[in-house]
PDB file of C-alpha atoms in Angstrom:
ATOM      1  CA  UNK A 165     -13.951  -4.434  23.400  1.00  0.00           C
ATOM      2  CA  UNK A 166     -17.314  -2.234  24.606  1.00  0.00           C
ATOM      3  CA  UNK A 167     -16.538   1.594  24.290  1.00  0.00           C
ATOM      4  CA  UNK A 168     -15.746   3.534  27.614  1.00  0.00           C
ATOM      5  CA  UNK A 169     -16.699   6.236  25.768  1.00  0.00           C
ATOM      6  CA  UNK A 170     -20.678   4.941  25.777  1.00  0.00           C
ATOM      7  CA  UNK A 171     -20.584   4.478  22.019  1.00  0.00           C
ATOM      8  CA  UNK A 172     -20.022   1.674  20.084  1.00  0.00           C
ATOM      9  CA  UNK A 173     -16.884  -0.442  20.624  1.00  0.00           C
ATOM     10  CA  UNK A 174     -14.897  -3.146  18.585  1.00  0.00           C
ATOM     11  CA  UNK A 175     -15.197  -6.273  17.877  1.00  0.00           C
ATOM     12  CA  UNK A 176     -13.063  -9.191  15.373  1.00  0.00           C
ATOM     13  CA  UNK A 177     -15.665 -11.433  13.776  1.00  0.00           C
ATOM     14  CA  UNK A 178     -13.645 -14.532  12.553  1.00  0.00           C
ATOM     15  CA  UNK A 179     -15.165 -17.617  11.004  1.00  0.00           C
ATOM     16  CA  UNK A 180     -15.003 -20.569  13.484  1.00  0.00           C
ATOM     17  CA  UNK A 181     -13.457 -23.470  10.991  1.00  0.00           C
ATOM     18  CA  UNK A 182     -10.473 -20.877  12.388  1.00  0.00           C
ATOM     19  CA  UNK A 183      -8.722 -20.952  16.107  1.00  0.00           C
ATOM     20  CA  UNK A 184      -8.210 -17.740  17.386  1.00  0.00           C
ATOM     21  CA  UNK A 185      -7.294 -16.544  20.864  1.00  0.00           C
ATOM     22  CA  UNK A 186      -7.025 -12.781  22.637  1.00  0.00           C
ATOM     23  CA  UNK A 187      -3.875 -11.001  22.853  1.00  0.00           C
ATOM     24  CA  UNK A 188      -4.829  -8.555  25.990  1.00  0.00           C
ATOM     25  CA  UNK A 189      -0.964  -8.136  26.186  1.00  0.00           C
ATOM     26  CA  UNK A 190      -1.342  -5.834  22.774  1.00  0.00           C
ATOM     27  CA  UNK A 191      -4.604  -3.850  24.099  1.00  0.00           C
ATOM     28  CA  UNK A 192      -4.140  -0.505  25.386  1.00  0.00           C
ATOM     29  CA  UNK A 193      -6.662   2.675  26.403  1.00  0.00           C
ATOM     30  CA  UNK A 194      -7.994   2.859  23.417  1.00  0.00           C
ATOM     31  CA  UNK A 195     -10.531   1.247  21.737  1.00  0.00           C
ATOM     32  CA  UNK A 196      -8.430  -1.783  19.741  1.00  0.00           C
ATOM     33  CA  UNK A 197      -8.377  -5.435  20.359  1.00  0.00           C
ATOM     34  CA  UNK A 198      -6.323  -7.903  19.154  1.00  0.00           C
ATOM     35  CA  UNK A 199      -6.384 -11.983  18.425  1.00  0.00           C
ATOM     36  CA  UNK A 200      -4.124 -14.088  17.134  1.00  0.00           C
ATOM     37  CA  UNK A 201      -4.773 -17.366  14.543  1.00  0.00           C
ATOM     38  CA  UNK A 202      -2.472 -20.032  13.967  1.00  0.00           C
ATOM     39  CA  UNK A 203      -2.736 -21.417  10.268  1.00  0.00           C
ATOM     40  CA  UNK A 204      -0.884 -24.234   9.999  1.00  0.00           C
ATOM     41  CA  UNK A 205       2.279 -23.793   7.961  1.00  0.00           C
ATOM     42  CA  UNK A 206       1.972 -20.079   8.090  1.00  0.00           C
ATOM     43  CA  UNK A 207       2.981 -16.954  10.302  1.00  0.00           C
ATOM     44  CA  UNK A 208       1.026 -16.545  13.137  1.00  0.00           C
ATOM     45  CA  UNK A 209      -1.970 -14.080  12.410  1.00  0.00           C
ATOM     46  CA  UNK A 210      -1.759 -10.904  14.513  1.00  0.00           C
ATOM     47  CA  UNK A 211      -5.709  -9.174  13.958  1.00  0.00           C
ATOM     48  CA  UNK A 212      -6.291  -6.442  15.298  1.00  0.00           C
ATOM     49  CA  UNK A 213      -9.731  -3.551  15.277  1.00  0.00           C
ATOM     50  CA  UNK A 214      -9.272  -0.328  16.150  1.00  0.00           C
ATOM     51  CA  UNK A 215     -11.770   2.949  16.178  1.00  0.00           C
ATOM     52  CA  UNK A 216     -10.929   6.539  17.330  1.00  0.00           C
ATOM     53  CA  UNK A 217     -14.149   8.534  17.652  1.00  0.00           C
ATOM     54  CA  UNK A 218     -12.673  11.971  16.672  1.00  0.00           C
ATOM     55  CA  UNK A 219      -9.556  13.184  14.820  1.00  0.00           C
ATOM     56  CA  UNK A 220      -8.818  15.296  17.909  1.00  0.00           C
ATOM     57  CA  UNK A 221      -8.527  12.403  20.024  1.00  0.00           C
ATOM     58  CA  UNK A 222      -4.763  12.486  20.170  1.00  0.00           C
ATOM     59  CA  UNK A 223      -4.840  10.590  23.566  1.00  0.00           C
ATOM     60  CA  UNK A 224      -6.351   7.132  20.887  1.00  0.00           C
ATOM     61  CA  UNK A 225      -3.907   7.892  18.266  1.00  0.00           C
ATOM     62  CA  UNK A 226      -1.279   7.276  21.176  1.00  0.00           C
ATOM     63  CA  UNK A 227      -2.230   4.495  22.569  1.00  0.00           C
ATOM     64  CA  UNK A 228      -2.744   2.962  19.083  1.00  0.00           C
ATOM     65  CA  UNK A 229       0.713   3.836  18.473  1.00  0.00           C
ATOM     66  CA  UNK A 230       1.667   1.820  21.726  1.00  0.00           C
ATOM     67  CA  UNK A 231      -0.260  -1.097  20.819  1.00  0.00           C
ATOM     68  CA  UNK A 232       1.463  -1.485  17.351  1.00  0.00           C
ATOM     69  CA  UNK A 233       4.659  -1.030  18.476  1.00  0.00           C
ATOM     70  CA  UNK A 234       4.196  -3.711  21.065  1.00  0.00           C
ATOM     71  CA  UNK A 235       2.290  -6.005  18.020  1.00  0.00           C
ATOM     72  CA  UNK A 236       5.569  -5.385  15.573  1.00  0.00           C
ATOM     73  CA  UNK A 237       7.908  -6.988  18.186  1.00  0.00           C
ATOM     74  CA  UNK A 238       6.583 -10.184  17.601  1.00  0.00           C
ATOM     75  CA  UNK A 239       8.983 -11.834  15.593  1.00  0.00           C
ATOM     76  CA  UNK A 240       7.435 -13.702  12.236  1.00  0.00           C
ATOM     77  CA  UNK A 241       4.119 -12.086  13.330  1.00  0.00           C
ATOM     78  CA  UNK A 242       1.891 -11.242  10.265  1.00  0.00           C
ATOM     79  CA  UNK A 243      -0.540  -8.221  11.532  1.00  0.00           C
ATOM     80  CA  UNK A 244      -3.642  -6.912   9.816  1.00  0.00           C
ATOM     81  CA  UNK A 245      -4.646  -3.458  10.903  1.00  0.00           C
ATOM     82  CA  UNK A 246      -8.515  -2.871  10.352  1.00  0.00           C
ATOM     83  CA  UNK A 247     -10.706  -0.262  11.569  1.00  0.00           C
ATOM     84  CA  UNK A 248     -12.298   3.500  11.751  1.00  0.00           C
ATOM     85  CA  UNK A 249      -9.328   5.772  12.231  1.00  0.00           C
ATOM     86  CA  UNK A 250     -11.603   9.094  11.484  1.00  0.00           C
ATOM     87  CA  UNK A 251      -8.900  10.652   9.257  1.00  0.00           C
ATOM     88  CA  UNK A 252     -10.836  13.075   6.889  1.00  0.00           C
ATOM     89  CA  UNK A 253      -8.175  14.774   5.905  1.00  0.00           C
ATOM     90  CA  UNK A 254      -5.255  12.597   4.610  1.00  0.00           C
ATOM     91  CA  UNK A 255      -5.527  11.690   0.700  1.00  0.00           C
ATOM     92  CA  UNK A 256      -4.702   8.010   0.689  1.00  0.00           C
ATOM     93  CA  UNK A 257      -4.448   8.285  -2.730  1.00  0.00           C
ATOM     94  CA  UNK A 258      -1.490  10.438  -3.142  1.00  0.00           C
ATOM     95  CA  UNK A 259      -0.481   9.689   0.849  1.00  0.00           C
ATOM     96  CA  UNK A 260      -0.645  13.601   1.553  1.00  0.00           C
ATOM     97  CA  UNK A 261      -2.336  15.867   4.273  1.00  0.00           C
ATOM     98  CA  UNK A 262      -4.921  17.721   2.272  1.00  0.00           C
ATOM     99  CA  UNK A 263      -4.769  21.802   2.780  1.00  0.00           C
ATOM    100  CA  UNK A 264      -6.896  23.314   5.662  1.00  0.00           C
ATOM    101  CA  UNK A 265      -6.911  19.937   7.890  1.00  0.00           C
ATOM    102  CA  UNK A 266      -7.681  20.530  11.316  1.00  0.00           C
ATOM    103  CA  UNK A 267      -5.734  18.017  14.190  1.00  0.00           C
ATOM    104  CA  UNK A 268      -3.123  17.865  11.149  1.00  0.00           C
ATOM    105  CA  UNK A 269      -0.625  16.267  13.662  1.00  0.00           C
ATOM    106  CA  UNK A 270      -3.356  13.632  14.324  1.00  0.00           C
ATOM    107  CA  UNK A 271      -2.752  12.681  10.871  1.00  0.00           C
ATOM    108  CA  UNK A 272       0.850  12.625  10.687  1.00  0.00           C
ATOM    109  CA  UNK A 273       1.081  10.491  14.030  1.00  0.00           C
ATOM    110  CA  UNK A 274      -0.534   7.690  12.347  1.00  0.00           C
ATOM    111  CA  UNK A 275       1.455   7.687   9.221  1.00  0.00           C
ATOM    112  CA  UNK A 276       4.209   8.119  11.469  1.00  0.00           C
ATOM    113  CA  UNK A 277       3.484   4.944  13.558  1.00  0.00           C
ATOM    114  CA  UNK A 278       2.934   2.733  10.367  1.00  0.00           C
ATOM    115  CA  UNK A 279       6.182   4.011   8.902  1.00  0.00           C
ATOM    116  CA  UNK A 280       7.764   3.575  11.872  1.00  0.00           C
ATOM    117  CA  UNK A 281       6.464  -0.039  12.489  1.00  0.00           C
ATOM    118  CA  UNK A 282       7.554  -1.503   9.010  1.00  0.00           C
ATOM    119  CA  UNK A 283       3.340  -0.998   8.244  1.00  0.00           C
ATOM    120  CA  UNK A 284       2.107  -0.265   4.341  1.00  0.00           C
ATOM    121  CA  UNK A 285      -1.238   0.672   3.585  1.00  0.00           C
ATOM    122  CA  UNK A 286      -2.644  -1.996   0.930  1.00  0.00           C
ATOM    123  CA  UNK A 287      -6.254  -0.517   0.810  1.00  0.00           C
ATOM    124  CA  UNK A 288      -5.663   2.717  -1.472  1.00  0.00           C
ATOM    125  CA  UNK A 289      -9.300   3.740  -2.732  1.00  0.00           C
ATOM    126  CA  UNK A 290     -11.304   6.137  -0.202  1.00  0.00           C
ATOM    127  CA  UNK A 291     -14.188   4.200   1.104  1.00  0.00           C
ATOM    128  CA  UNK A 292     -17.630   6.056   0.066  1.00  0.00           C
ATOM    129  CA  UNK A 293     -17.685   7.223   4.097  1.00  0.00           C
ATOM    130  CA  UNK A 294     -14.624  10.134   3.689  1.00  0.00           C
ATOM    131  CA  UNK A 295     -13.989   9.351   7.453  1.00  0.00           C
ATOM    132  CA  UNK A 296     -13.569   5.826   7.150  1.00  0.00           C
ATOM    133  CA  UNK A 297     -10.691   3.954   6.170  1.00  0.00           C
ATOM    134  CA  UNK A 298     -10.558   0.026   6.402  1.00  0.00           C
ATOM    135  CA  UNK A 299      -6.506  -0.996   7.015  1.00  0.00           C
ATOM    136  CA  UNK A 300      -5.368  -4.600   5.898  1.00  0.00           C
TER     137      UNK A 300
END
């Protein structure tokens, strides 16, 4: 998914011994896509990248929210959540704002929509970029 933004973009890389195809029903104004892989005898696959340039950009956190909400109604869906959320200042150690955070709502609204979408964070350690977190 190229940027609208005229920066970067998004992109799932997924080995092809696997079938995958594009879920543009999920995809929303905001730089995510999604695609789904059937693995025989297993849940469908739900894969999904997602990057929000700046942790002011409330209008991406949003639309992210949207396009989760819409991924968690598929029933026996497994999802993976990857990407650059640009959240510098939420410990995801102890799961806390940290003091002095600016766009501190920005933070809550994503906890928010993985709490609120049956999500859990399984990556705990803070990647050596501050900014970056990787979500599976």
């Amino acid at each position: 998914n190229d940027s609208h933004l005229g920066k970067g973009g998004v992109l799932i890389a997924v080995k092809d011994t696997y079938i995958t195809l594009s879920v543009p029903e999920l995809q929303t104004n905001c730089e995510i896509v999604w695609c789904n892989m059937e693995i025989v005898g297993h849940k469908t696959v739900y894969l999904s990248s997602y990057y929000n340039p700046k942790t002011s950009n409330e209008k991406g956190y949003n639309e992210y929210g949207i396009s989760i909400e819409r991924a968690s109604q598929i029933r026996n869906a497994f999802i993976i959540l990857a990407g650059g959320f640009n959240l510098p200042g939420w410990d995801w150690t102890t799961k806390e704002i940290k003091m002095h955070t600016q766009c501190a709502t920005n933070h809550e609204k994503n906890t928010d929509i993985l709490d609120d979408n049956g999500m859990a964070q399984l990556v705990k350690k803070q990647p050596e970029d501050p900014i970056l977190l990787i979500l599976l």
